[in-house]
Coordinates of C-alpha atoms in Angstrom, one line a residue:
Chain P
M1 CA 0.4 -86.0 26.9
A2 CA 3.6 -84.2 26.0
L3 CA 4.4 -84.3 22.3
I4 CA 7.9 -83.0 23.0
D5 CA 9.7 -83.8 26.3
K6 CA 12.6 -81.3 25.9
L7 CA 12.1 -78.5 23.5
V8 CA 15.1 -76.3 22.5
V9 CA 14.4 -72.9 20.9
C10 CA 17.3 -71.1 19.3
G11 CA 16.4 -67.4 19.0
V12 CA 13.5 -66.8 21.5
G13 CA 11.9 -63.9 19.7
L14 CA 8.4 -63.4 18.2
I15 CA 8.3 -66.7 16.4
G16 CA 10.4 -68.9 18.7
G17 CA 8.7 -67.5 21.8
S18 CA 5.2 -67.9 20.3
F19 CA 5.9 -71.5 19.4
A20 CA 7.0 -72.2 23.0
L21 CA 4.0 -70.4 24.5
A22 CA 1.5 -72.2 22.2
L23 CA 2.9 -75.7 22.9
R24 CA 3.0 -75.0 26.6
K25 CA -0.6 -73.7 26.6
K26 CA -1.7 -76.9 24.9
K27 CA 0.4 -79.0 27.4
K28 CA 2.4 -80.5 24.5
V29 CA 5.8 -79.8 25.9
G30 CA 7.7 -80.8 29.1
H31 CA 10.8 -78.6 29.5
I32 CA 11.7 -75.6 27.4
V33 CA 15.3 -74.5 26.9
G34 CA 16.3 -71.3 25.2
I35 CA 19.6 -70.6 23.5
G36 CA 20.8 -67.6 21.6
R37 CA 23.2 -64.7 21.1
S38 CA 21.8 -62.4 23.7
R39 CA 21.8 -63.4 27.3
E40 CA 19.7 -60.4 28.1
S41 CA 16.9 -61.3 25.7
L42 CA 17.0 -65.0 27.0
E43 CA 16.7 -63.7 30.6
H44 CA 13.7 -61.6 29.5
A45 CA 12.1 -64.7 27.9
Q46 CA 12.7 -66.7 31.1
S47 CA 11.2 -63.9 33.3
L48 CA 8.1 -63.9 31.0
G49 CA 7.8 -67.7 31.5
V50 CA 8.4 -68.4 27.8
I51 CA 11.4 -70.7 28.5
D52 CA 12.2 -72.7 31.7
E53 CA 16.0 -72.7 31.3
I54 CA 18.8 -70.8 29.5
A55 CA 21.4 -73.0 28.0
S56 CA 24.9 -71.5 27.8
N57 CA 26.2 -74.0 25.2
W58 CA 24.9 -76.4 22.6
A59 CA 26.3 -79.5 24.4
S60 CA 24.0 -79.0 27.4
A61 CA 21.1 -77.7 25.2
L62 CA 21.1 -80.8 23.0
D63 CA 21.6 -83.3 25.7
G64 CA 18.4 -85.4 25.7
A65 CA 16.6 -82.8 23.4
S66 CA 13.5 -84.1 21.7
F67 CA 12.9 -81.2 19.3
V68 CA 15.0 -78.2 18.3
L69 CA 13.4 -75.1 16.7
L70 CA 15.8 -72.8 14.9
A71 CA 14.1 -69.4 15.0
M72 CA 16.9 -66.9 14.7
P73 CA 17.4 -64.7 11.6
V74 CA 18.3 -67.0 8.6
G75 CA 21.7 -65.3 8.2
Q76 CA 22.9 -67.1 11.4
T77 CA 21.9 -70.6 10.1
D78 CA 25.4 -71.6 9.2
A79 CA 27.0 -70.6 12.4
V80 CA 24.3 -72.2 14.5
M81 CA 24.3 -75.5 12.6
E82 CA 28.1 -75.6 12.8
A83 CA 27.9 -75.2 16.6
M84 CA 25.2 -77.7 16.9
A85 CA 26.5 -80.5 14.7
P86 CA 29.0 -82.1 17.1
H87 CA 26.4 -82.4 19.9
L88 CA 23.4 -83.4 17.9
Q89 CA 22.0 -86.8 19.1
A90 CA 20.4 -89.3 16.8
P91 CA 16.8 -89.1 18.1
T92 CA 16.6 -85.3 18.2
I93 CA 14.3 -83.7 15.6
V94 CA 15.5 -80.4 14.2
S95 CA 13.3 -78.0 12.4
D96 CA 13.4 -74.3 11.6
A97 CA 11.2 -71.3 11.0
G98 CA 13.2 -69.5 8.3
S99 CA 11.3 -67.4 5.7
T100 CA 13.6 -68.8 3.0
K101 CA 14.2 -72.4 2.4
H102 CA 16.9 -73.1 -0.3
D103 CA 19.6 -71.5 1.8
V104 CA 18.6 -73.4 4.9
M105 CA 18.5 -76.6 2.9
A106 CA 22.0 -75.9 1.6
S107 CA 23.3 -75.5 5.2
I108 CA 21.5 -78.7 6.3
Y109 CA 23.2 -80.7 3.6
R110 CA 26.6 -79.2 4.4
L111 CA 26.5 -79.1 8.2
L112 CA 23.9 -81.6 9.5
D113 CA 24.2 -84.3 6.8
A114 CA 24.7 -87.0 9.5
N115 CA 21.2 -86.3 10.8
L116 CA 19.3 -85.8 7.5
P117 CA 16.4 -88.1 8.4
R118 CA 15.4 -85.9 11.3
V119 CA 16.2 -82.4 10.1
I120 CA 13.0 -81.0 8.5
P121 CA 12.8 -77.5 7.1
A122 CA 9.6 -75.5 7.7
H123 CA 8.2 -71.9 7.6
P124 CA 5.3 -70.7 9.7
I125 CA 3.5 -68.0 7.7
A126 CA 2.8 -65.7 10.6
G127 CA 4.4 -62.6 11.7
N128 CA 4.0 -59.1 13.0
E129 CA 5.9 -55.9 12.5
K130 CA 6.7 -56.1 16.2
S131 CA 9.6 -58.3 17.0
G132 CA 11.2 -59.8 20.1
V133 CA 9.9 -62.1 22.8
Q134 CA 7.7 -59.4 24.3
A135 CA 5.6 -59.6 21.2
A136 CA 5.2 -63.4 21.4
T137 CA 1.8 -64.9 22.0
A138 CA 0.3 -68.4 22.3
T139 CA -2.1 -67.5 19.5
L140 CA 0.2 -66.2 16.9
F141 CA -0.1 -69.3 14.7
Q142 CA -3.8 -69.8 15.3
G143 CA -5.6 -70.1 11.9
K144 CA -2.3 -69.5 10.0
R145 CA -0.4 -71.8 7.7
T146 CA 3.0 -73.5 8.2
V147 CA 4.7 -74.6 5.1
V148 CA 6.9 -77.7 5.5
T149 CA 9.4 -78.5 2.8
P150 CA 10.5 -82.0 3.6
L151 CA 13.8 -83.4 2.2
P152 CA 13.8 -86.7 0.3
E153 CA 16.0 -88.1 3.1
N154 CA 13.5 -87.2 5.8
D155 CA 12.0 -89.9 8.0
P156 CA 8.2 -89.7 7.5
A157 CA 7.7 -90.2 11.2
A158 CA 9.9 -87.2 12.0
V159 CA 8.0 -85.1 9.4
G160 CA 4.9 -86.2 11.2
Q161 CA 6.2 -84.9 14.5
V162 CA 6.9 -81.5 13.0
R163 CA 3.4 -81.4 11.5
K164 CA 1.9 -82.3 14.9
A165 CA 3.8 -79.6 16.7
W166 CA 2.6 -76.9 14.3
E167 CA -0.9 -78.2 14.3
A168 CA -0.8 -78.1 18.1
C169 CA 0.0 -74.4 17.7
G170 CA -3.2 -74.0 15.7
A171 CA -1.6 -73.8 12.3
T172 CA -2.6 -75.6 9.1
V173 CA 0.3 -77.5 7.7
V174 CA 1.0 -77.4 3.9
D175 CA 3.7 -79.3 2.1
M176 CA 5.7 -77.7 -0.8
P177 CA 9.0 -78.1 -2.6
P178 CA 11.5 -75.6 -1.3
Q179 CA 12.0 -73.9 -4.7
D180 CA 8.3 -73.3 -5.0
H181 CA 8.3 -71.9 -1.5
D182 CA 11.1 -69.4 -2.2
R183 CA 9.5 -68.2 -5.5
I184 CA 6.0 -67.8 -4.0
F185 CA 7.1 -65.9 -0.9
A186 CA 9.4 -63.6 -2.9
A187 CA 6.3 -62.5 -4.7
V188 CA 3.7 -62.3 -1.9
S189 CA 5.9 -61.4 1.1
H190 CA 9.5 -60.4 0.4
L191 CA 8.8 -58.0 -2.4
P192 CA 6.0 -56.1 -0.5
H193 CA 8.3 -55.8 2.5
L194 CA 11.0 -54.3 0.2
L195 CA 8.6 -51.9 -1.4
A196 CA 7.2 -50.7 2.0
F197 CA 10.7 -50.3 3.5
G198 CA 11.7 -48.4 0.3
L199 CA 8.7 -46.0 0.4
V200 CA 9.2 -45.0 4.1
H201 CA 13.0 -44.7 3.6
D202 CA 12.5 -42.5 0.6
L203 CA 10.0 -40.2 2.4
A204 CA 12.0 -40.1 5.7
G205 CA 15.1 -38.8 3.8
R206 CA 13.3 -35.7 2.5
A207 CA 13.7 -32.2 3.8
N208 CA 10.0 -32.0 4.4
A209 CA 9.6 -35.5 5.9
E210 CA 7.8 -34.3 9.0
L211 CA 5.2 -32.4 6.9
L212 CA 4.7 -35.4 4.7
F213 CA 4.2 -37.8 7.6
S214 CA 1.9 -35.4 9.3
H215 CA -0.6 -35.8 6.5
A216 CA -0.3 -39.6 6.0
A217 CA -3.5 -41.4 6.8
S218 CA -5.0 -44.9 7.0
G219 CA -4.0 -46.0 3.5
F220 CA -0.4 -45.1 4.2
R221 CA -0.6 -46.7 7.7
D222 CA -1.6 -50.1 6.3
F223 CA 0.6 -50.0 3.2
T224 CA 3.7 -49.3 5.4
R225 CA 2.9 -51.4 8.4
I226 CA 5.5 -54.0 7.4
A227 CA 8.2 -51.3 7.1
G228 CA 8.3 -51.6 10.9
S229 CA 9.6 -55.1 10.6
H230 CA 12.9 -56.5 12.0
P231 CA 15.8 -55.0 9.9
E232 CA 18.3 -57.9 10.5
M233 CA 15.7 -60.5 9.8
W234 CA 14.7 -58.9 6.5
R235 CA 18.3 -58.2 5.5
D236 CA 18.9 -62.0 5.9
I237 CA 15.7 -62.9 4.0
C238 CA 16.6 -60.5 1.1
L239 CA 20.1 -61.8 0.8
A240 CA 19.1 -65.5 1.2
N241 CA 16.4 -65.2 -1.4
R242 CA 17.9 -62.6 -3.6
Q243 CA 17.7 -64.4 -6.9
A244 CA 14.0 -65.0 -6.7
L245 CA 13.5 -61.5 -5.1
L246 CA 15.4 -59.8 -7.9
G247 CA 13.2 -61.6 -10.4
E248 CA 10.1 -60.3 -8.7
L249 CA 11.5 -56.8 -8.3
D250 CA 12.3 -56.7 -12.0
Q251 CA 8.9 -57.9 -12.9
Y252 CA 7.4 -55.3 -10.7
L253 CA 9.6 -52.6 -12.2
G254 CA 8.1 -53.6 -15.6
E255 CA 4.6 -53.1 -14.1
L256 CA 5.6 -49.7 -12.9
A257 CA 7.0 -48.8 -16.3
L258 CA 3.6 -49.7 -17.8
I259 CA 1.8 -47.5 -15.2
R260 CA 4.3 -44.7 -15.8
S261 CA 3.6 -44.8 -19.5
L262 CA -0.2 -44.7 -18.9
L263 CA 0.2 -41.7 -16.7
L264 CA 2.5 -39.9 -19.1
S265 CA 0.2 -40.5 -22.0
G266 CA -2.8 -39.7 -19.9
N267 CA -4.4 -43.0 -20.9
G268 CA -7.3 -42.9 -18.4
S269 CA -9.2 -45.9 -19.8
R270 CA -6.3 -48.3 -19.6
L271 CA -5.4 -47.0 -16.2
E272 CA -8.9 -47.5 -15.0
R273 CA -9.0 -51.0 -16.4
L274 CA -5.7 -51.9 -14.6
F275 CA -7.1 -50.5 -11.3
E276 CA -10.4 -52.5 -11.9
E277 CA -8.5 -55.7 -12.5
A278 CA -6.5 -55.2 -9.4
R279 CA -9.6 -54.3 -7.4
Q280 CA -11.4 -57.4 -8.5
A281 CA -8.4 -59.7 -7.7
R282 CA -7.9 -58.1 -4.3
T283 CA -11.6 -58.2 -3.4
K284 CA -11.9 -61.8 -4.4
W285 CA -8.8 -62.7 -2.4
G286 CA -10.0 -60.7 0.6
E287 CA -13.4 -62.5 0.6
G288 CA -11.6 -65.9 0.5
Q289 CA -9.5 -64.8 3.5
S290 CA -12.6 -63.8 5.5
V291 CA -14.4 -67.0 4.6
G292 CA -11.2 -69.0 5.6
K293 CA -11.1 -67.2 8.9
K294 CA -14.7 -67.7 9.7
S295 CA -14.6 -71.4 9.0
R296 CA -11.8 -72.0 11.4
Chain N
M1 CA -29.4 -25.0 15.5
A2 CA -29.0 -25.9 11.8
L3 CA -25.7 -24.8 10.3
I4 CA -27.0 -25.6 6.9
D5 CA -30.7 -25.2 5.9
K6 CA -30.6 -26.9 2.6
L7 CA -27.6 -29.1 1.8
V8 CA -27.0 -30.4 -1.7
V9 CA -24.7 -33.4 -2.1
C10 CA -23.5 -34.1 -5.7
G11 CA -22.3 -37.8 -5.7
V12 CA -23.8 -39.5 -2.7
G13 CA -21.2 -42.2 -2.2
L14 CA -18.9 -43.0 0.7
I15 CA -17.7 -39.4 1.2
G16 CA -20.8 -37.4 0.3
G17 CA -23.0 -39.9 2.1
S18 CA -20.9 -39.8 5.3
F19 CA -20.9 -36.0 5.2
A20 CA -24.7 -36.0 5.1
L21 CA -25.1 -38.6 7.8
A22 CA -22.6 -36.9 10.1
L23 CA -24.3 -33.5 9.8
R24 CA -27.7 -35.0 10.2
K25 CA -26.6 -36.9 13.3
K26 CA -25.4 -33.6 14.9
K27 CA -28.6 -31.9 13.8
K28 CA -26.6 -29.3 11.8
V29 CA -28.7 -29.7 8.7
G30 CA -32.3 -29.1 7.7
H31 CA -33.1 -30.7 4.3
I32 CA -30.7 -32.8 2.3
V33 CA -30.9 -33.1 -1.5
G34 CA -28.9 -35.6 -3.5
I35 CA -28.0 -35.2 -7.2
G36 CA -25.8 -37.4 -9.4
R37 CA -25.3 -39.5 -12.4
S38 CA -27.0 -42.6 -11.2
R39 CA -30.7 -42.5 -10.3
E40 CA -30.4 -46.0 -8.9
S41 CA -27.7 -45.0 -6.5
L42 CA -29.6 -41.9 -5.4
E43 CA -32.7 -44.0 -4.7
H44 CA -30.5 -46.3 -2.6
A45 CA -29.2 -43.3 -0.7
Q46 CA -32.8 -42.1 -0.1
S47 CA -33.9 -45.5 1.1
L48 CA -31.0 -45.5 3.6
G49 CA -32.2 -42.1 4.9
V50 CA -28.9 -40.4 3.8
I51 CA -30.8 -37.9 1.7
D52 CA -34.3 -36.5 1.9
E53 CA -34.9 -35.8 -1.8
I54 CA -33.5 -36.6 -5.2
A55 CA -33.1 -33.6 -7.5
S56 CA -33.5 -34.3 -11.1
N57 CA -31.8 -31.1 -12.3
W58 CA -29.5 -28.4 -11.0
A59 CA -32.1 -25.7 -11.2
S60 CA -34.2 -27.3 -8.5
A61 CA -31.3 -28.5 -6.5
L62 CA -29.7 -25.1 -6.3
D63 CA -32.9 -23.2 -5.6
G64 CA -32.5 -21.8 -2.1
A65 CA -29.5 -24.1 -1.4
S66 CA -27.3 -23.1 1.5
F67 CA -24.4 -25.4 0.9
V68 CA -23.3 -27.6 -2.0
L69 CA -20.8 -30.4 -1.5
L70 CA -19.3 -31.8 -4.7
A71 CA -18.3 -35.4 -3.9
M72 CA -18.2 -37.1 -7.2
P73 CA -14.9 -38.4 -8.8
V74 CA -12.8 -35.3 -9.7
G75 CA -12.9 -36.2 -13.4
Q76 CA -16.5 -35.0 -13.4
T77 CA -15.7 -31.6 -12.0
D78 CA -15.9 -29.6 -15.2
A79 CA -19.1 -31.2 -16.4
V80 CA -20.8 -30.6 -13.0
M81 CA -19.6 -27.0 -12.6
E82 CA -20.7 -26.2 -16.1
A83 CA -24.2 -27.6 -15.4
M84 CA -24.4 -25.8 -12.0
A85 CA -23.1 -22.3 -13.1
P86 CA -26.3 -20.9 -14.6
H87 CA -28.4 -21.8 -11.5
L88 CA -26.0 -21.0 -8.7
Q89 CA -27.4 -18.3 -6.4
A90 CA -25.2 -15.7 -4.7
P91 CA -25.7 -16.8 -1.1
T92 CA -24.9 -20.5 -1.8
I93 CA -21.6 -21.8 -0.5
V94 CA -20.0 -24.5 -2.7
S95 CA -17.2 -26.8 -1.5
D96 CA -15.8 -30.1 -2.7
A97 CA -14.2 -33.2 -1.4
G98 CA -11.7 -33.9 -4.2
S99 CA -8.4 -35.6 -3.5
T100 CA -6.6 -33.2 -5.9
K101 CA -6.9 -29.5 -5.7
H102 CA -5.2 -27.6 -8.6
D103 CA -7.5 -29.2 -11.2
V104 CA -10.5 -28.3 -9.1
M105 CA -9.3 -24.8 -8.7
A106 CA -8.7 -24.4 -12.4
S107 CA -12.3 -25.5 -13.0
I108 CA -13.6 -23.1 -10.4
Y109 CA -11.8 -20.1 -12.0
R110 CA -13.0 -21.1 -15.4
L111 CA -16.6 -22.1 -14.6
L112 CA -17.7 -20.6 -11.3
D113 CA -15.8 -17.3 -11.5
A114 CA -19.0 -15.3 -10.8
N115 CA -19.2 -16.9 -7.3
L116 CA -15.5 -17.0 -6.3
P117 CA -16.1 -15.5 -2.8
R118 CA -18.2 -18.5 -1.8
V119 CA -16.6 -21.4 -3.6
I120 CA -14.1 -23.0 -1.2
P121 CA -12.0 -26.1 -2.2
A122 CA -11.4 -28.7 0.4
H123 CA -10.3 -32.3 0.9
P124 CA -11.4 -34.6 3.8
I125 CA -8.5 -37.0 4.5
A126 CA -10.7 -40.1 5.1
G127 CA -11.5 -43.0 3.0
N128 CA -12.0 -46.6 2.8
E129 CA -11.3 -49.2 0.2
K130 CA -15.1 -49.8 0.2
S131 CA -17.0 -47.3 -1.9
G132 CA -20.6 -46.3 -2.5
V133 CA -23.3 -45.0 -0.2
Q134 CA -23.7 -48.4 1.5
A135 CA -20.2 -47.8 3.0
A136 CA -21.1 -44.3 4.3
T137 CA -21.2 -43.8 8.1
A138 CA -21.7 -40.8 10.4
T139 CA -18.3 -41.4 12.0
L140 CA -16.1 -41.6 8.9
F141 CA -14.5 -38.2 9.5
Q142 CA -14.3 -38.5 13.3
G143 CA -10.7 -37.7 14.4
K144 CA -9.6 -37.3 10.8
R145 CA -8.3 -34.2 9.0
T146 CA -9.9 -32.0 6.4
V147 CA -7.6 -29.9 4.4
V148 CA -9.1 -26.6 3.2
T149 CA -7.2 -24.7 0.4
P150 CA -8.9 -21.3 0.4
L151 CA -8.7 -19.1 -2.7
P152 CA -7.5 -15.5 -2.3
E153 CA -10.9 -14.4 -3.4
N154 CA -12.8 -16.4 -0.8
D155 CA -15.0 -14.6 1.7
P156 CA -13.6 -15.4 5.2
A157 CA -17.1 -15.9 6.5
A158 CA -17.8 -18.5 3.9
V159 CA -14.5 -20.3 4.6
G160 CA -15.6 -20.3 8.3
Q161 CA -18.8 -22.0 7.4
V162 CA -17.0 -24.7 5.5
R163 CA -14.7 -25.2 8.5
K164 CA -17.6 -25.4 10.9
A165 CA -19.3 -28.0 8.7
W166 CA -16.3 -30.3 8.7
E167 CA -15.7 -29.7 12.4
A168 CA -19.3 -30.7 13.0
C169 CA -18.4 -34.0 11.3
G170 CA -15.7 -34.5 13.8
A171 CA -12.8 -33.5 11.6
T172 CA -9.8 -31.3 12.4
V173 CA -9.5 -28.6 9.8
V174 CA -6.1 -27.6 8.4
D175 CA -5.4 -24.8 5.9
M176 CA -2.9 -25.3 3.1
P177 CA -1.9 -23.8 -0.3
P178 CA -3.3 -26.1 -3.0
Q179 CA 0.1 -26.7 -4.6
D180 CA 1.4 -28.0 -1.3
H181 CA -1.7 -30.2 -0.9
D182 CA -1.2 -31.9 -4.3
R183 CA 2.5 -32.5 -3.8
I184 CA 2.1 -33.9 -0.2
F185 CA -0.8 -36.2 -1.2
A186 CA 1.0 -37.5 -4.3
A187 CA 3.7 -38.7 -1.9
V188 CA 1.7 -40.1 1.0
S189 CA -1.5 -41.2 -0.7
H190 CA -1.6 -41.3 -4.5
L191 CA 1.8 -43.1 -4.9
P192 CA 1.0 -45.8 -2.4
H193 CA -2.3 -46.5 -4.1
L194 CA -0.6 -46.8 -7.5
L195 CA 2.0 -49.2 -6.0
A196 CA -0.6 -51.4 -4.4
F197 CA -2.8 -51.5 -7.6
G198 CA 0.4 -52.3 -9.5
L199 CA 1.4 -55.2 -7.3
V200 CA -2.0 -56.9 -7.3
H201 CA -2.4 -56.3 -11.1
D202 CA 1.1 -57.8 -11.7
L203 CA 0.4 -61.0 -9.6
A204 CA -3.2 -61.4 -10.8
G205 CA -2.0 -61.6 -14.4
R206 CA 0.4 -64.6 -13.7
A207 CA -0.4 -68.1 -14.8
N208 CA 0.1 -69.2 -11.1
A209 CA -1.9 -66.3 -9.6
E210 CA -4.2 -68.6 -7.6
L211 CA -1.3 -70.4 -6.0
L212 CA 0.4 -67.1 -5.2
F213 CA -2.7 -65.5 -3.6
S214 CA -3.3 -68.7 -1.6
H215 CA -0.1 -68.1 0.3
A216 CA -0.4 -64.4 0.8
A217 CA -0.8 -63.5 4.5
S218 CA -1.3 -60.5 6.7
G219 CA 1.6 -58.4 5.4
F220 CA 0.2 -58.7 1.9
R221 CA -3.3 -58.1 3.2
D222 CA -2.5 -54.7 4.7
F223 CA -0.1 -53.7 1.9
T224 CA -2.7 -54.3 -0.7
R225 CA -5.8 -53.1 1.1
I226 CA -5.9 -49.9 -0.9
A227 CA -5.8 -51.9 -4.2
G228 CA -9.5 -52.5 -3.5
S229 CA -10.3 -48.8 -3.9
H230 CA -12.6 -47.2 -6.5
P231 CA -11.0 -47.5 -10.0
E232 CA -12.7 -44.5 -11.5
M233 CA -12.0 -42.3 -8.6
W234 CA -8.3 -43.3 -8.6
R235 CA -8.1 -42.9 -12.4
D236 CA -9.3 -39.3 -12.0
I237 CA -6.9 -38.6 -9.1
C238 CA -4.0 -40.0 -11.0
L239 CA -4.8 -38.0 -14.1
A240 CA -5.6 -34.8 -12.3
N241 CA -2.4 -34.9 -10.2
R242 CA -0.2 -36.7 -12.7
Q243 CA 2.7 -34.1 -12.7
A244 CA 3.2 -34.4 -9.0
L245 CA 2.5 -38.2 -9.1
L246 CA 5.1 -38.8 -11.9
G247 CA 7.6 -36.8 -9.8
E248 CA 6.9 -39.1 -6.9
L249 CA 7.0 -42.2 -8.9
D250 CA 10.3 -41.3 -10.5
Q251 CA 11.8 -40.6 -7.1
Y252 CA 10.5 -43.9 -5.9
L253 CA 12.0 -45.7 -8.9
G254 CA 15.3 -44.1 -7.9
E255 CA 14.9 -45.7 -4.4
L256 CA 14.1 -49.1 -6.0
A257 CA 17.2 -48.8 -8.2
L258 CA 19.3 -48.2 -5.1
I259 CA 17.7 -51.2 -3.3
R260 CA 18.2 -53.3 -6.5
S261 CA 21.9 -52.5 -6.6
L262 CA 22.2 -53.4 -2.9
L263 CA 20.6 -56.7 -3.5
L264 CA 22.7 -57.4 -6.6
S265 CA 25.9 -56.6 -4.8
G266 CA 24.8 -58.5 -1.7
N267 CA 25.4 -55.4 0.4
G268 CA 23.8 -56.6 3.6
S269 CA 25.0 -53.9 5.9
R270 CA 23.6 -51.0 3.7
L271 CA 20.4 -53.0 3.2
E272 CA 20.0 -53.4 6.9
R273 CA 20.8 -49.7 7.5
L274 CA 18.1 -48.7 5.0
F275 CA 15.6 -51.1 6.6
E276 CA 16.5 -49.7 10.1
E277 CA 16.0 -46.1 9.0
A278 CA 12.7 -47.0 7.5
R279 CA 11.7 -48.9 10.7
Q280 CA 12.6 -46.0 12.9
A281 CA 10.7 -43.5 10.8
R282 CA 7.6 -45.8 10.6
T283 CA 7.6 -46.6 14.3
K284 CA 8.0 -42.9 15.3
W285 CA 5.1 -42.0 12.9
G286 CA 2.9 -44.9 14.2
E287 CA 3.4 -43.8 17.8
G288 CA 2.5 -40.2 16.9
Q289 CA -0.7 -41.6 15.2
S290 CA -1.8 -43.6 18.3
V291 CA -1.1 -40.6 20.6
G292 CA -3.1 -38.4 18.2
K293 CA -6.0 -40.8 18.3
K294 CA -6.0 -41.2 22.1
S295 CA -6.0 -37.4 22.7
R296 CA -9.2 -37.0 20.6

């Protein structure tokens, strides 16, 4: 039985496309409409069977819509909500897939305040350094988490529908206050992306860049995989969450200052202890991850 | 036909054990002797069939030895060479697998100067965050590189034997001056390890560490994989190569200062350009890697 009669996906890329594919595969959706900036990319999504129809404006997209997923880069949130607002009908549920939440919430209160009960911010914790609808798969969210950060004004039934949609995609849904969300992901996701982009950018600008890259091996490959991520998406995330991200960056710079002093003073025993503590924490986490995967 | 009649491996862990297993699989070695600090670990290696015999002292290990591979953490180089020197016979070839080369070279000139023609420094570019002989495999070096940094005093025939041994393990052998080696690997290997250890250490020390780790996903997993590496080995590498590593760290801190200023000023367009340049370089490198793998 369809959970969603008419699904509208704004930004049919890796995340929006995978959401559509997963729901279609589970037969949880009737008709899927795509909307976005790039006609070409929407036509590609349609030719791949990810969406059934391309909407050329929000009036037609939102007419009779059951569920809208906003999956464009978070920097477009204001413009998109402004365009949607006049056409949004009372029964339509709106959710998003943004990697930052306080900026999306601010936009919701400013632009979609008439529909607060049915606008539910969320963030699927899944991704890939590849972007675009060609990278979308029905299994992207399988065994992953989706964080939902409900507003006090949200209708519990609407929150329940958002949960069910993500669960149908194979995700485990977790609730969290938006402030906690933004601080946690600044530390475990946004900062690592910044560090990986920074390392590759630093090396790529050297006169001997080609020589350096020619000797990079598997450690470098994994460390820098996320430096292949979508630049506009990550620009928007960094700007939207920059307070928390700057806090994390400064804390990390303090860690590097400590490591630098241990190197300068040749303090092998403290360096080894630091590495050992990191190894233990990483190994423990990695084991938890594998166990988690197996049990699913 | 055996390339090596009697192989001596000092430090039968991931690297030394994999070298032994690969040569044995290709029938390039007669008898394999292990020597090292830990009797227990050597017994484990023998029980796994990685070595045939455990030597309890260098006199017996080096008696009639054709080839010695030094594969213990580089911090032990001096002590090992000092112990070897009185027993090293003229025909024996000595090589190493150290991740840093100028410190190993300095030890060679100081302690094995009587055998310079047949002591050839090298570094197989293969590893794993798992360490110890239980992680050793005959295929670890398959399709990987081994950098050989010959000394001017080396006998070309002995250098040829070292090349042949690594090629038998499936590696491509590359020659390089040791100074270049240490600078290149500071940038593409040692610094990323330091950064990954630092991030995990930073997060693991927080009051909310468990909450943070519980939300870490695949980007974090890959970025921090190398933080599971061997602490003593990495302590030794960092200390042995600390001049080049400090240079790289300071350059990277300059990159982070730039990124921090772009975040603080909210300069989205420069941030996006930096991410885009990193993405292009990373994607180009990744494609070259896959092509390289396929062609082997």
